[in-house]
Short mmCIF file of C-alpha atoms in Angstrom, two decimals:
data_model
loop_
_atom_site.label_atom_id
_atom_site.label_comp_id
_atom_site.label_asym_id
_atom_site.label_seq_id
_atom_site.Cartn_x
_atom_site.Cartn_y
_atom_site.Cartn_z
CA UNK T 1 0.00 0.00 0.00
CA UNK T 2 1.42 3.72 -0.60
CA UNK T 3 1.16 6.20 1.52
CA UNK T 4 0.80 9.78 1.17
CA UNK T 5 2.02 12.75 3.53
CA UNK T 6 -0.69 14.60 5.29
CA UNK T 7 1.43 16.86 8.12
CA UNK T 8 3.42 16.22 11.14
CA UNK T 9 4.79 13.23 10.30
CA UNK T 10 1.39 11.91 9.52
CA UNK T 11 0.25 9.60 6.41
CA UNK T 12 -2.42 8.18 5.36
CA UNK T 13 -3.04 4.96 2.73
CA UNK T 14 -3.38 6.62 -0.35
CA UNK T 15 -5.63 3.87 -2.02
CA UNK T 16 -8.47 4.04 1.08
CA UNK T 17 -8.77 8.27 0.16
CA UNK T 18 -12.26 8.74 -0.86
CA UNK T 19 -12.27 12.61 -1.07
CA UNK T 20 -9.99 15.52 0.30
CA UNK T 21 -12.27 18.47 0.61
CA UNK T 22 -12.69 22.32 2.61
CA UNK T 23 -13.57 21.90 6.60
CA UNK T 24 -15.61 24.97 5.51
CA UNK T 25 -19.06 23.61 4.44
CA UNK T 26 -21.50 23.13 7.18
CA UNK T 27 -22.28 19.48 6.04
CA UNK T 28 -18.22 18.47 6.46
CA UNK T 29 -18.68 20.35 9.54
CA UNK T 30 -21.51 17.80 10.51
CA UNK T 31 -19.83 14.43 8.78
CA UNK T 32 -16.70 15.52 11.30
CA UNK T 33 -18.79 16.54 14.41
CA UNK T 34 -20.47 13.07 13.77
CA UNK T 35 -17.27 11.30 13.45
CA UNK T 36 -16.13 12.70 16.69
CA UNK T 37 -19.09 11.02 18.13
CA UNK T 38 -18.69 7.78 16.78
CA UNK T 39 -15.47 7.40 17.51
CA UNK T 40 -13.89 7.86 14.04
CA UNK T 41 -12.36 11.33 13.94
CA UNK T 42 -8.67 11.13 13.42
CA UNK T 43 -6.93 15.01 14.47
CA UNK T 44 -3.35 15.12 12.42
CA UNK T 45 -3.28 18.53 12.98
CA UNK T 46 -1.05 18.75 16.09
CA UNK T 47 -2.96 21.60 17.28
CA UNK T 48 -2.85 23.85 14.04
CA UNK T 49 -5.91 24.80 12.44
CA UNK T 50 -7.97 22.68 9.78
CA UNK T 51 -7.30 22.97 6.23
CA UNK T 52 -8.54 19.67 5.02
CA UNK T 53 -10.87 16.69 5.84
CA UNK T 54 -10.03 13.83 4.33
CA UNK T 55 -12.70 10.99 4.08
CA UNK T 56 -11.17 7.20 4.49
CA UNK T 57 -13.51 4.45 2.76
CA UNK T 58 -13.32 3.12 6.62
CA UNK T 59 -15.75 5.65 7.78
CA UNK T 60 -12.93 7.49 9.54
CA UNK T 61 -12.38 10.98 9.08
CA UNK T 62 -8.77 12.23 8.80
CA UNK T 63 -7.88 16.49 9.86
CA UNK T 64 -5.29 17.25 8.34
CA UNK T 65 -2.84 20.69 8.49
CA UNK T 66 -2.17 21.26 5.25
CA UNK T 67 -3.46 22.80 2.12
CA UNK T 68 -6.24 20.62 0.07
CA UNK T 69 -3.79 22.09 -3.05
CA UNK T 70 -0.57 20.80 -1.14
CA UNK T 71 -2.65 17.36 -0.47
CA UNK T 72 -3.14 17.03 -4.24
CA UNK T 73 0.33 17.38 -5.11
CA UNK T 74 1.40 14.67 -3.15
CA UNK T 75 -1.44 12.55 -4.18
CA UNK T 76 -0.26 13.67 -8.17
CA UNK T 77 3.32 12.76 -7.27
CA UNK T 78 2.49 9.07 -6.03
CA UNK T 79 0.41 8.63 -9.04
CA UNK T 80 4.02 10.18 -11.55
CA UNK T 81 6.14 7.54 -9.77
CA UNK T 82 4.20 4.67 -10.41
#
């Protein structure tokens, strides 16, 4: 499985990425407040603020630090090595 860089650190399986989008709309708000009350909320943030929710075909929910642009570079990058 690859992996791709999501902050801190932090990756995530590149192949279980569903969708990267903006923590901005009130229905991401909502999937990630619900997530957070299931249990399924993953923070990779380390305390910075939110700039992208990344939804895992597990049902988890994955904050992430860093740009939804600088999240599809990496994912673009994976995809030019292979």
């Amino acid at each position: 499985m690859d992996f791709i860089r999501i902050g801190f650190n932090n990756l995530v399986g590149k192949d279980r990425i569903i969708a990267v989008v903006s923590p901005e709309a009130a229905p991401v708000k909502r999937m990630v407040q619900d997530a957070k009350d299931r249990g399924a909320l993953i923070d990779a943030t380390a305390g910075r603020k939110t700039k992208a929710v990344i939804v895992m075909d597990s049902d988890h929910i994955v904050l992430s630090a860093l740009e939804i642009e600088e999240l599809t570079e990496e994912l673009n990058k994976q995809k030019e090595s292979e």
